[in-house]
């Protein structure tokens, strides 16, 4: 991120500039105040409550319990199960959505008749309301009458209840999430590839490099900052996956498709176990920060990452 | 990591990707992406029997347009639309207004503590508010805002993404006209409303579209703030449809989904270019 260049100015102008700069406070006030009340305050409370026996639905006083909530996370297997499901979701969603998006963007790099129509169609799932499109998938994946089971039925095989058996429920959530994300990664990769000078490819062709070699030696290295950006945002997005899980599987069967965020939701909103929910939230937050830092380090190694 | 390729592979690799191959993959991808929406539309017009039939039919044998009136009979979808519209318009207006102001301040004004506040914003990007929902609901309950429009709208107004987009826009925008106005004695406030804001119209338009779609599609936040059906939005009402009507009548469910998808689809159809530009403008 580059900060706006400060204009060198004579000292008298500087004072007027500083005076005018004070207008910055009323300008940022609405955002700053609302964020403090509805974002930072609850975040601090989350950290605080994670060391207490807070129960949002009861009036009994909240008492400190030390690290009990954190140790308690491992008491029953559901939290560990949620961690594993979250890991599977990230590993399933991020490489697939980045890889497919990169492939589609590469195929669209040079002009093609109908390109913008194809691009618009591929982007559609990203912009459609998740509840609506997840409902389409519940129909597609239903055992009787669902399109996904029609080939099995045609072969006389028993249908698979994709949304209510493990591991299919989590696989369905992964497939759905990839389906919604590919259009986005494609668009972002497209704009990154659009600024690569065509002369690089021409020079490579003159040197006898084939399509694959050009892709590997020119495109991939030059879009590396984009890959870093998408890997980080894709991972954070997968950690935040909620709506599709809620609509498709409700985290079931037996918690097999409940990711960490969904587990936190269940603890906080259905079991009113505020301590466990907030401790889980802090763990998820730390996981997100660590993964983002590692990915930025790995992918941003050479070119550095600009999140602009 | 260069590996010595065998001659045959080299020959295969040197062939340029044929146009036919590109079309094949891209059309397949487009069908997989958009096909489910077409299937939703066609299924919403089939009979209850046809929807579960094997082999499945593509076009409805009979067109059951009454499935849509059935949706409105089973649930107050008109009310849902109204609620969604109120919440979406208000939250979008709030997001555009606050982001425009803050983005300008971060790009153009120098004030003590600016970089600290900006750093906090950057860090806040890592914390989705889904994580902190239980204390947030507690705060909203304390304000008496559970099951209210303000509860659905106000916490959604601050937009970090919006602040970043406007900050970037103003950083890249020429300062000449503004400086000329400053020499003529126009103050910051006056310059902002008469010169800067009008010049930011393209960005305001792009962010309004993004914000509108985001707020229309929002679900998690509404789910934890609203329990009364009078305040249900389209997304909440639609999700409830699945719980109430589960396995039964996917044709009605698809009609309800169509009703939820259509407003976004229309906006997308009309403003496709602007939306794609706005989305890809996030990264540079």
PDB file of N, CA and C in Angstrom, chain A residues 2 4 17 20-21 25 27 31 35 38-39 42 45-46 107 110 112-113 120-121 123-125 127-129 135-136 139-140 150 153-154 179 184 208 211-212 229 236 240 242-243 246-248 265 281 284-285 308, chain B residues 13-17 22-23 25 32-33 36 39 43 51 54 98 101-102 107 110-112 121 124 127-129 131 135 139 167 191 213 217 219-220 223 235 238 242 250 254 257 264 268 272 275-276 282-284:
ATOM      1  N   UNK A   2       0.654   2.105  -0.936  1.00  0.00           N
ATOM      2  CA  UNK A   2       1.402   3.342  -0.912  1.00  0.00           C
ATOM      3  C   UNK A   2       0.527   4.428  -0.329  1.00  0.00           C
ATOM      4  N   UNK A   4      -0.522   8.378   0.128  1.00  0.00           N
ATOM      5  CA  UNK A   4      -0.502   9.496  -0.820  1.00  0.00           C
ATOM      6  C   UNK A   4       0.754  10.342  -0.638  1.00  0.00           C
ATOM      7  N   UNK A  17      -2.318  24.011   5.333  1.00  0.00           N
ATOM      8  CA  UNK A  17      -2.597  22.627   5.004  1.00  0.00           C
ATOM      9  C   UNK A  17      -2.925  21.824   6.262  1.00  0.00           C
ATOM     10  N   UNK A  20      -6.314  22.789   7.438  1.00  0.00           N
ATOM     11  CA  UNK A  20      -7.343  22.136   6.629  1.00  0.00           C
ATOM     12  C   UNK A  20      -7.414  20.648   6.922  1.00  0.00           C
ATOM     13  N   UNK A  21      -6.244  20.095   7.267  1.00  0.00           N
ATOM     14  CA  UNK A  21      -6.203  18.665   7.550  1.00  0.00           C
ATOM     15  C   UNK A  21      -7.109  18.277   8.701  1.00  0.00           C
ATOM     16  N   UNK A  25     -10.996  14.866  10.529  1.00  0.00           N
ATOM     17  CA  UNK A  25     -11.734  14.200  11.614  1.00  0.00           C
ATOM     18  C   UNK A  25     -13.230  14.101  11.337  1.00  0.00           C
ATOM     19  N   UNK A  27     -14.587  14.118   8.549  1.00  0.00           N
ATOM     20  CA  UNK A  27     -14.744  13.258   7.363  1.00  0.00           C
ATOM     21  C   UNK A  27     -14.688  11.777   7.732  1.00  0.00           C
ATOM     22  N   UNK A  31     -17.479   6.801   9.722  1.00  0.00           N
ATOM     23  CA  UNK A  31     -16.915   5.459   9.598  1.00  0.00           C
ATOM     24  C   UNK A  31     -16.265   5.023  10.907  1.00  0.00           C
ATOM     25  N   UNK A  35     -17.655   1.942  13.147  1.00  0.00           N
ATOM     26  CA  UNK A  35     -16.775   0.778  13.232  1.00  0.00           C
ATOM     27  C   UNK A  35     -16.405   0.486  14.681  1.00  0.00           C
ATOM     28  N   UNK A  38     -19.712  -1.046  16.403  1.00  0.00           N
ATOM     29  CA  UNK A  38     -20.274  -2.300  15.914  1.00  0.00           C
ATOM     30  C   UNK A  38     -19.222  -3.309  15.452  1.00  0.00           C
ATOM     31  N   UNK A  39     -17.938  -2.996  15.702  1.00  0.00           N
ATOM     32  CA  UNK A  39     -16.901  -3.846  15.159  1.00  0.00           C
ATOM     33  C   UNK A  39     -15.772  -4.018  16.167  1.00  0.00           C
ATOM     34  N   UNK A  42     -17.303  -5.020  19.841  1.00  0.00           N
ATOM     35  CA  UNK A  42     -17.596  -6.457  19.942  1.00  0.00           C
ATOM     36  C   UNK A  42     -16.353  -7.336  19.837  1.00  0.00           C
ATOM     37  N   UNK A  45     -14.861  -7.280  23.219  1.00  0.00           N
ATOM     38  CA  UNK A  45     -15.718  -8.077  24.089  1.00  0.00           C
ATOM     39  C   UNK A  45     -15.526  -9.563  23.833  1.00  0.00           C
ATOM     40  N   UNK A  46     -15.354  -9.917  22.553  1.00  0.00           N
ATOM     41  CA  UNK A  46     -15.132 -11.319  22.215  1.00  0.00           C
ATOM     42  C   UNK A  46     -13.890 -11.837  22.931  1.00  0.00           C
ATOM     43  N   UNK A 107      -7.335 -18.469 -21.081  1.00  0.00           N
ATOM     44  CA  UNK A 107      -8.000 -18.781 -22.349  1.00  0.00           C
ATOM     45  C   UNK A 107      -8.691 -17.551 -22.936  1.00  0.00           C
ATOM     46  N   UNK A 110      -6.399 -13.396 -25.047  1.00  0.00           N
ATOM     47  CA  UNK A 110      -6.401 -12.752 -26.367  1.00  0.00           C
ATOM     48  C   UNK A 110      -7.835 -12.697 -26.886  1.00  0.00           C
ATOM     49  N   UNK A 112     -11.459 -12.870 -28.518  1.00  0.00           N
ATOM     50  CA  UNK A 112     -12.222 -14.032 -28.943  1.00  0.00           C
ATOM     51  C   UNK A 112     -13.649 -13.540 -29.135  1.00  0.00           C
ATOM     52  N   UNK A 113     -14.277 -13.953 -30.230  1.00  0.00           N
ATOM     53  CA  UNK A 113     -15.652 -13.498 -30.456  1.00  0.00           C
ATOM     54  C   UNK A 113     -16.560 -14.055 -29.344  1.00  0.00           C
ATOM     55  N   UNK A 120     -19.322 -12.814 -18.751  1.00  0.00           N
ATOM     56  CA  UNK A 120     -20.465 -12.394 -17.926  1.00  0.00           C
ATOM     57  C   UNK A 120     -21.199 -13.606 -17.356  1.00  0.00           C
ATOM     58  N   UNK A 121     -21.366 -14.657 -18.190  1.00  0.00           N
ATOM     59  CA  UNK A 121     -22.064 -15.857 -17.714  1.00  0.00           C
ATOM     60  C   UNK A 121     -21.276 -16.554 -16.612  1.00  0.00           C
ATOM     61  N   UNK A 123     -19.287 -15.262 -14.547  1.00  0.00           N
ATOM     62  CA  UNK A 123     -19.254 -14.452 -13.331  1.00  0.00           C
ATOM     63  C   UNK A 123     -20.578 -14.509 -12.564  1.00  0.00           C
ATOM     64  N   UNK A 124     -21.646 -14.913 -13.254  1.00  0.00           N
ATOM     65  CA  UNK A 124     -22.990 -14.863 -12.667  1.00  0.00           C
ATOM     66  C   UNK A 124     -23.105 -15.489 -11.268  1.00  0.00           C
ATOM     67  N   UNK A 125     -22.562 -16.699 -11.034  1.00  0.00           N
ATOM     68  CA  UNK A 125     -22.747 -17.303  -9.702  1.00  0.00           C
ATOM     69  C   UNK A 125     -22.152 -16.469  -8.568  1.00  0.00           C
ATOM     70  N   UNK A 127     -22.244 -13.273  -8.210  1.00  0.00           N
ATOM     71  CA  UNK A 127     -23.051 -12.100  -7.867  1.00  0.00           C
ATOM     72  C   UNK A 127     -24.471 -12.473  -7.431  1.00  0.00           C
ATOM     73  N   UNK A 128     -24.889 -13.697  -7.725  1.00  0.00           N
ATOM     74  CA  UNK A 128     -26.243 -14.118  -7.360  1.00  0.00           C
ATOM     75  C   UNK A 128     -26.339 -14.311  -5.846  1.00  0.00           C
ATOM     76  N   UNK A 129     -27.529 -14.078  -5.259  1.00  0.00           N
ATOM     77  CA  UNK A 129     -27.678 -14.284  -3.819  1.00  0.00           C
ATOM     78  C   UNK A 129     -27.396 -15.734  -3.438  1.00  0.00           C
ATOM     79  N   UNK A 135     -30.109 -22.963  -2.804  1.00  0.00           N
ATOM     80  CA  UNK A 135     -31.357 -23.716  -2.932  1.00  0.00           C
ATOM     81  C   UNK A 135     -31.420 -24.459  -4.257  1.00  0.00           C
ATOM     82  N   UNK A 136     -30.882 -23.853  -5.313  1.00  0.00           N
ATOM     83  CA  UNK A 136     -30.817 -24.567  -6.595  1.00  0.00           C
ATOM     84  C   UNK A 136     -30.010 -25.855  -6.416  1.00  0.00           C
ATOM     85  N   UNK A 139     -31.773 -28.684  -4.801  1.00  0.00           N
ATOM     86  CA  UNK A 139     -32.612 -29.407  -5.767  1.00  0.00           C
ATOM     87  C   UNK A 139     -31.748 -30.297  -6.670  1.00  0.00           C
ATOM     88  N   UNK A 140     -30.644 -29.735  -7.182  1.00  0.00           N
ATOM     89  CA  UNK A 140     -29.773 -30.520  -8.078  1.00  0.00           C
ATOM     90  C   UNK A 140     -29.234 -31.773  -7.382  1.00  0.00           C
ATOM     91  N   UNK A 150     -29.303 -38.205 -11.638  1.00  0.00           N
ATOM     92  CA  UNK A 150     -29.932 -38.794 -12.820  1.00  0.00           C
ATOM     93  C   UNK A 150     -29.037 -39.834 -13.513  1.00  0.00           C
ATOM     94  N   UNK A 153     -29.209 -43.008 -11.572  1.00  0.00           N
ATOM     95  CA  UNK A 153     -30.522 -43.621 -11.763  1.00  0.00           C
ATOM     96  C   UNK A 153     -30.608 -44.305 -13.128  1.00  0.00           C
ATOM     97  N   UNK A 154     -30.008 -43.651 -14.132  1.00  0.00           N
ATOM     98  CA  UNK A 154     -30.031 -44.209 -15.483  1.00  0.00           C
ATOM     99  C   UNK A 154     -29.299 -45.546 -15.524  1.00  0.00           C
ATOM    100  N   UNK A 179     -17.811 -23.179  -7.274  1.00  0.00           N
ATOM    101  CA  UNK A 179     -18.711 -22.711  -8.340  1.00  0.00           C
ATOM    102  C   UNK A 179     -19.005 -21.218  -8.195  1.00  0.00           C
ATOM    103  N   UNK A 184     -15.130 -14.904  -9.961  1.00  0.00           N
ATOM    104  CA  UNK A 184     -14.395 -13.810  -9.335  1.00  0.00           C
ATOM    105  C   UNK A 184     -12.887 -13.927  -9.596  1.00  0.00           C
ATOM    106  N   UNK A 208      11.088 -19.218 -29.663  1.00  0.00           N
ATOM    107  CA  UNK A 208      10.631 -20.586 -29.836  1.00  0.00           C
ATOM    108  C   UNK A 208       9.881 -21.160 -28.654  1.00  0.00           C
ATOM    109  N   UNK A 211       3.129 -22.436 -26.179  1.00  0.00           N
ATOM    110  CA  UNK A 211       2.065 -21.852 -25.360  1.00  0.00           C
ATOM    111  C   UNK A 211       2.277 -22.115 -23.878  1.00  0.00           C
ATOM    112  N   UNK A 212       2.573 -23.388 -23.570  1.00  0.00           N
ATOM    113  CA  UNK A 212       2.723 -23.769 -22.175  1.00  0.00           C
ATOM    114  C   UNK A 212       3.911 -23.048 -21.538  1.00  0.00           C
ATOM    115  N   UNK A 229      -2.791 -12.246  -3.535  1.00  0.00           N
ATOM    116  CA  UNK A 229      -4.007 -11.567  -3.103  1.00  0.00           C
ATOM    117  C   UNK A 229      -5.187 -12.535  -3.050  1.00  0.00           C
ATOM    118  N   UNK A 236      -9.412 -16.469   3.578  1.00  0.00           N
ATOM    119  CA  UNK A 236     -10.254 -15.775   4.562  1.00  0.00           C
ATOM    120  C   UNK A 236     -11.729 -15.985   4.230  1.00  0.00           C
ATOM    121  N   UNK A 240     -14.724 -17.919   6.397  1.00  0.00           N
ATOM    122  CA  UNK A 240     -15.967 -17.238   6.749  1.00  0.00           C
ATOM    123  C   UNK A 240     -17.193 -17.876   6.129  1.00  0.00           C
ATOM    124  N   UNK A 242     -20.446 -19.417   5.454  1.00  0.00           N
ATOM    125  CA  UNK A 242     -21.554 -19.685   6.364  1.00  0.00           C
ATOM    126  C   UNK A 242     -22.847 -20.014   5.626  1.00  0.00           C
ATOM    127  N   UNK A 243     -23.267 -19.059   4.773  1.00  0.00           N
ATOM    128  CA  UNK A 243     -24.591 -19.161   4.170  1.00  0.00           C
ATOM    129  C   UNK A 243     -24.794 -20.491   3.444  1.00  0.00           C
ATOM    130  N   UNK A 246     -25.220 -23.278   5.852  1.00  0.00           N
ATOM    131  CA  UNK A 246     -26.505 -23.178   6.543  1.00  0.00           C
ATOM    132  C   UNK A 246     -27.644 -23.659   5.650  1.00  0.00           C
ATOM    133  N   UNK A 247     -27.598 -23.297   4.381  1.00  0.00           N
ATOM    134  CA  UNK A 247     -28.694 -23.671   3.484  1.00  0.00           C
ATOM    135  C   UNK A 247     -28.555 -25.119   3.000  1.00  0.00           C
ATOM    136  N   UNK A 248     -27.331 -25.527   2.647  1.00  0.00           N
ATOM    137  CA  UNK A 248     -27.159 -26.842   2.031  1.00  0.00           C
ATOM    138  C   UNK A 248     -27.253 -27.967   3.046  1.00  0.00           C
ATOM    139  N   UNK A 265     -21.200 -20.383  15.401  1.00  0.00           N
ATOM    140  CA  UNK A 265     -22.604 -19.959  15.299  1.00  0.00           C
ATOM    141  C   UNK A 265     -23.503 -20.878  16.118  1.00  0.00           C
ATOM    142  N   UNK A 281     -14.025 -18.119  18.360  1.00  0.00           N
ATOM    143  CA  UNK A 281     -13.853 -16.987  17.451  1.00  0.00           C
ATOM    144  C   UNK A 281     -12.421 -16.460  17.498  1.00  0.00           C
ATOM    145  N   UNK A 284     -10.224 -18.858  15.621  1.00  0.00           N
ATOM    146  CA  UNK A 284     -10.412 -18.693  14.175  1.00  0.00           C
ATOM    147  C   UNK A 284      -9.710 -17.426  13.682  1.00  0.00           C
ATOM    148  N   UNK A 285      -9.800 -16.368  14.486  1.00  0.00           N
ATOM    149  CA  UNK A 285      -9.143 -15.114  14.129  1.00  0.00           C
ATOM    150  C   UNK A 285      -7.633 -15.313  14.017  1.00  0.00           C
ATOM    151  N   UNK A 308      -3.639  -3.096  -3.599  1.00  0.00           N
ATOM    152  CA  UNK A 308      -4.306  -1.875  -4.069  1.00  0.00           C
ATOM    153  C   UNK A 308      -5.142  -2.174  -5.292  1.00  0.00           C
TER     154      UNK A 308
ATOM    155  N   UNK B  13       3.650 -29.158 -27.042  1.00  0.00           N
ATOM    156  CA  UNK B  13       3.495 -27.929 -26.279  1.00  0.00           C
ATOM    157  C   UNK B  13       3.593 -26.692 -27.160  1.00  0.00           C
ATOM    158  N   UNK B  14       4.313 -26.799 -28.267  1.00  0.00           N
ATOM    159  CA  UNK B  14       4.515 -25.594 -29.080  1.00  0.00           C
ATOM    160  C   UNK B  14       3.297 -25.225 -29.895  1.00  0.00           C
ATOM    161  N   UNK B  15       2.446 -26.227 -30.110  1.00  0.00           N
ATOM    162  CA  UNK B  15       1.245 -25.897 -30.869  1.00  0.00           C
ATOM    163  C   UNK B  15       0.436 -24.865 -30.103  1.00  0.00           C
ATOM    164  N   UNK B  16       0.008 -23.771 -30.741  1.00  0.00           N
ATOM    165  CA  UNK B  16      -0.799 -22.797 -30.004  1.00  0.00           C
ATOM    166  C   UNK B  16      -2.153 -23.413 -29.652  1.00  0.00           C
ATOM    167  N   UNK B  17      -2.712 -22.949 -28.548  1.00  0.00           N
ATOM    168  CA  UNK B  17      -4.021 -23.455 -28.140  1.00  0.00           C
ATOM    169  C   UNK B  17      -5.033 -23.073 -29.213  1.00  0.00           C
ATOM    170  N   UNK B  22     -10.330 -23.461 -27.008  1.00  0.00           N
ATOM    171  CA  UNK B  22     -10.693 -22.360 -26.109  1.00  0.00           C
ATOM    172  C   UNK B  22     -12.208 -22.258 -25.983  1.00  0.00           C
ATOM    173  N   UNK B  23     -12.904 -22.310 -27.129  1.00  0.00           N
ATOM    174  CA  UNK B  23     -14.364 -22.237 -27.079  1.00  0.00           C
ATOM    175  C   UNK B  23     -14.956 -23.396 -26.283  1.00  0.00           C
ATOM    176  N   UNK B  25     -13.716 -25.199 -23.818  1.00  0.00           N
ATOM    177  CA  UNK B  25     -13.573 -25.051 -22.365  1.00  0.00           C
ATOM    178  C   UNK B  25     -14.434 -23.909 -21.842  1.00  0.00           C
ATOM    179  N   UNK B  32     -21.780 -24.533 -17.072  1.00  0.00           N
ATOM    180  CA  UNK B  32     -21.788 -24.975 -15.685  1.00  0.00           C
ATOM    181  C   UNK B  32     -22.137 -23.816 -14.746  1.00  0.00           C
ATOM    182  N   UNK B  33     -21.692 -22.600 -15.116  1.00  0.00           N
ATOM    183  CA  UNK B  33     -21.934 -21.444 -14.245  1.00  0.00           C
ATOM    184  C   UNK B  33     -23.379 -20.979 -14.341  1.00  0.00           C
ATOM    185  N   UNK B  36     -27.326 -23.829 -13.903  1.00  0.00           N
ATOM    186  CA  UNK B  36     -28.225 -23.984 -12.749  1.00  0.00           C
ATOM    187  C   UNK B  36     -29.315 -22.920 -12.674  1.00  0.00           C
ATOM    188  N   UNK B  39     -31.907 -23.866 -15.146  1.00  0.00           N
ATOM    189  CA  UNK B  39     -32.613 -25.029 -14.594  1.00  0.00           C
ATOM    190  C   UNK B  39     -33.611 -24.582 -13.530  1.00  0.00           C
ATOM    191  N   UNK B  43     -37.496 -25.206 -13.901  1.00  0.00           N
ATOM    192  CA  UNK B  43     -38.106 -26.047 -12.870  1.00  0.00           C
ATOM    193  C   UNK B  43     -39.216 -25.314 -12.143  1.00  0.00           C
ATOM    194  N   UNK B  51     -41.304 -32.375 -11.547  1.00  0.00           N
ATOM    195  CA  UNK B  51     -40.068 -31.900 -10.941  1.00  0.00           C
ATOM    196  C   UNK B  51     -39.222 -33.060 -10.400  1.00  0.00           C
ATOM    197  N   UNK B  54     -38.283 -39.114 -13.469  1.00  0.00           N
ATOM    198  CA  UNK B  54     -37.114 -39.674 -14.127  1.00  0.00           C
ATOM    199  C   UNK B  54     -37.564 -40.345 -15.416  1.00  0.00           C
ATOM    200  N   UNK B  98     -20.552   7.411   3.812  1.00  0.00           N
ATOM    201  CA  UNK B  98     -19.453   7.369   4.786  1.00  0.00           C
ATOM    202  C   UNK B  98     -18.123   7.025   4.112  1.00  0.00           C
ATOM    203  N   UNK B 101     -16.661  10.118   2.187  1.00  0.00           N
ATOM    204  CA  UNK B 101     -16.037  11.077   3.094  1.00  0.00           C
ATOM    205  C   UNK B 101     -14.694  10.563   3.605  1.00  0.00           C
ATOM    206  N   UNK B 102     -14.694   9.348   4.140  1.00  0.00           N
ATOM    207  CA  UNK B 102     -13.481   8.823   4.762  1.00  0.00           C
ATOM    208  C   UNK B 102     -12.394   8.592   3.709  1.00  0.00           C
ATOM    209  N   UNK B 107      -7.090  10.112   1.574  1.00  0.00           N
ATOM    210  CA  UNK B 107      -6.278  10.375   0.380  1.00  0.00           C
ATOM    211  C   UNK B 107      -5.730  11.799   0.368  1.00  0.00           C
ATOM    212  N   UNK B 110      -4.246  15.780   5.606  1.00  0.00           N
ATOM    213  CA  UNK B 110      -3.240  15.316   6.556  1.00  0.00           C
ATOM    214  C   UNK B 110      -3.685  15.710   7.950  1.00  0.00           C
ATOM    215  N   UNK B 111      -3.896  14.725   8.779  1.00  0.00           N
ATOM    216  CA  UNK B 111      -4.278  15.058  10.149  1.00  0.00           C
ATOM    217  C   UNK B 111      -3.565  14.081  11.082  1.00  0.00           C
ATOM    218  N   UNK B 112      -3.247  14.538  12.287  1.00  0.00           N
ATOM    219  CA  UNK B 112      -2.518  13.671  13.212  1.00  0.00           C
ATOM    220  C   UNK B 112      -3.300  12.392  13.487  1.00  0.00           C
ATOM    221  N   UNK B 121      -7.906   0.120  10.218  1.00  0.00           N
ATOM    222  CA  UNK B 121      -8.824  -0.309   9.153  1.00  0.00           C
ATOM    223  C   UNK B 121      -8.267  -1.511   8.409  1.00  0.00           C
ATOM    224  N   UNK B 124      -8.575  -4.475  10.453  1.00  0.00           N
ATOM    225  CA  UNK B 124      -9.965  -4.895  10.608  1.00  0.00           C
ATOM    226  C   UNK B 124     -10.437  -5.725   9.423  1.00  0.00           C
ATOM    227  N   UNK B 127     -10.696  -9.280  10.230  1.00  0.00           N
ATOM    228  CA  UNK B 127     -11.705  -9.740  11.182  1.00  0.00           C
ATOM    229  C   UNK B 127     -13.088  -9.604  10.577  1.00  0.00           C
ATOM    230  N   UNK B 128     -13.618 -10.680  10.038  1.00  0.00           N
ATOM    231  CA  UNK B 128     -14.977 -10.602   9.525  1.00  0.00           C
ATOM    232  C   UNK B 128     -15.905 -10.435  10.717  1.00  0.00           C
ATOM    233  N   UNK B 129     -16.972  -9.637  10.561  1.00  0.00           N
ATOM    234  CA  UNK B 129     -17.764  -9.415  11.747  1.00  0.00           C
ATOM    235  C   UNK B 129     -18.588 -10.657  12.110  1.00  0.00           C
ATOM    236  N   UNK B 131     -17.344 -13.153  12.999  1.00  0.00           N
ATOM    237  CA  UNK B 131     -16.622 -13.704  14.139  1.00  0.00           C
ATOM    238  C   UNK B 131     -17.105 -13.134  15.457  1.00  0.00           C
ATOM    239  N   UNK B 135     -21.223 -10.892  20.842  1.00  0.00           N
ATOM    240  CA  UNK B 135     -21.283  -9.612  21.556  1.00  0.00           C
ATOM    241  C   UNK B 135     -22.022  -8.541  20.755  1.00  0.00           C
ATOM    242  N   UNK B 139     -24.898  -6.107  22.032  1.00  0.00           N
ATOM    243  CA  UNK B 139     -24.906  -4.639  21.958  1.00  0.00           C
ATOM    244  C   UNK B 139     -26.206  -4.146  21.323  1.00  0.00           C
ATOM    245  N   UNK B 167     -10.482   5.917  -1.343  1.00  0.00           N
ATOM    246  CA  UNK B 167      -9.154   6.455  -1.060  1.00  0.00           C
ATOM    247  C   UNK B 167      -8.258   6.306  -2.297  1.00  0.00           C
ATOM    248  N   UNK B 191     -15.270  22.865  -1.165  1.00  0.00           N
ATOM    249  CA  UNK B 191     -14.580  22.201  -2.286  1.00  0.00           C
ATOM    250  C   UNK B 191     -15.074  20.777  -2.416  1.00  0.00           C
ATOM    251  N   UNK B 213     -25.629  -4.792  -4.393  1.00  0.00           N
ATOM    252  CA  UNK B 213     -25.655  -6.244  -4.547  1.00  0.00           C
ATOM    253  C   UNK B 213     -25.261  -6.924  -3.234  1.00  0.00           C
ATOM    254  N   UNK B 217     -27.817  -9.292  -1.038  1.00  0.00           N
ATOM    255  CA  UNK B 217     -27.483 -10.705  -0.862  1.00  0.00           C
ATOM    256  C   UNK B 217     -27.139 -11.064   0.581  1.00  0.00           C
ATOM    257  N   UNK B 219     -26.878 -12.175   4.298  1.00  0.00           N
ATOM    258  CA  UNK B 219     -27.737 -13.152   4.954  1.00  0.00           C
ATOM    259  C   UNK B 219     -27.385 -13.344   6.424  1.00  0.00           C
ATOM    260  N   UNK B 220     -26.130 -13.650   6.699  1.00  0.00           N
ATOM    261  CA  UNK B 220     -25.734 -14.000   8.065  1.00  0.00           C
ATOM    262  C   UNK B 220     -26.150 -12.937   9.064  1.00  0.00           C
ATOM    263  N   UNK B 223     -29.759 -12.800   9.693  1.00  0.00           N
ATOM    264  CA  UNK B 223     -30.189 -13.998  10.415  1.00  0.00           C
ATOM    265  C   UNK B 223     -30.038 -13.819  11.924  1.00  0.00           C
ATOM    266  N   UNK B 235     -33.934 -12.829   1.500  1.00  0.00           N
ATOM    267  CA  UNK B 235     -33.027 -13.944   1.781  1.00  0.00           C
ATOM    268  C   UNK B 235     -33.478 -14.752   2.989  1.00  0.00           C
ATOM    269  N   UNK B 238     -36.631 -16.671   2.117  1.00  0.00           N
ATOM    270  CA  UNK B 238     -36.321 -17.750   1.185  1.00  0.00           C
ATOM    271  C   UNK B 238     -35.694 -18.937   1.913  1.00  0.00           C
ATOM    272  N   UNK B 242     -37.155 -23.229   2.741  1.00  0.00           N
ATOM    273  CA  UNK B 242     -36.544 -24.551   2.666  1.00  0.00           C
ATOM    274  C   UNK B 242     -36.808 -25.331   3.950  1.00  0.00           C
ATOM    275  N   UNK B 250     -40.209 -28.901  -4.927  1.00  0.00           N
ATOM    276  CA  UNK B 250     -39.062 -28.122  -5.362  1.00  0.00           C
ATOM    277  C   UNK B 250     -39.463 -27.092  -6.417  1.00  0.00           C
ATOM    278  N   UNK B 254     -38.117 -23.429  -6.261  1.00  0.00           N
ATOM    279  CA  UNK B 254     -37.381 -22.805  -7.368  1.00  0.00           C
ATOM    280  C   UNK B 254     -38.047 -21.503  -7.811  1.00  0.00           C
ATOM    281  N   UNK B 257     -36.848 -19.058  -5.285  1.00  0.00           N
ATOM    282  CA  UNK B 257     -35.442 -18.711  -5.566  1.00  0.00           C
ATOM    283  C   UNK B 257     -35.364 -17.737  -6.737  1.00  0.00           C
ATOM    284  N   UNK B 264     -31.284  -9.106  -8.658  1.00  0.00           N
ATOM    285  CA  UNK B 264     -29.842  -9.033  -8.882  1.00  0.00           C
ATOM    286  C   UNK B 264     -29.523  -9.296 -10.351  1.00  0.00           C
ATOM    287  N   UNK B 268     -27.609  -6.856 -12.840  1.00  0.00           N
ATOM    288  CA  UNK B 268     -26.405  -7.363 -13.493  1.00  0.00           C
ATOM    289  C   UNK B 268     -26.509  -7.237 -15.013  1.00  0.00           C
ATOM    290  N   UNK B 272     -23.775  -4.780 -16.319  1.00  0.00           N
ATOM    291  CA  UNK B 272     -22.743  -5.810 -16.331  1.00  0.00           C
ATOM    292  C   UNK B 272     -21.330  -5.243 -16.437  1.00  0.00           C
ATOM    293  N   UNK B 275     -20.240  -3.401 -13.336  1.00  0.00           N
ATOM    294  CA  UNK B 275     -20.005  -4.311 -12.207  1.00  0.00           C
ATOM    295  C   UNK B 275     -18.658  -4.997 -12.363  1.00  0.00           C
ATOM    296  N   UNK B 276     -18.391  -5.535 -13.557  1.00  0.00           N
ATOM    297  CA  UNK B 276     -17.129  -6.238 -13.763  1.00  0.00           C
ATOM    298  C   UNK B 276     -15.944  -5.279 -13.575  1.00  0.00           C
ATOM    299  N   UNK B 282     -10.853  -3.561  -7.724  1.00  0.00           N
ATOM    300  CA  UNK B 282     -10.401  -3.784  -6.358  1.00  0.00           C
ATOM    301  C   UNK B 282      -8.906  -4.037  -6.298  1.00  0.00           C
ATOM    302  N   UNK B 283      -8.379  -4.536  -7.368  1.00  0.00           N
ATOM    303  CA  UNK B 283      -6.959  -4.902  -7.340  1.00  0.00           C
ATOM    304  C   UNK B 283      -6.245  -4.228  -8.485  1.00  0.00           C
ATOM    305  N   UNK B 284      -5.064  -3.737  -8.203  1.00  0.00           N
ATOM    306  CA  UNK B 284      -4.354  -3.093  -9.283  1.00  0.00           C
ATOM    307  C   UNK B 284      -2.886  -3.394  -9.240  1.00  0.00           C
TER     308      UNK B 284
END
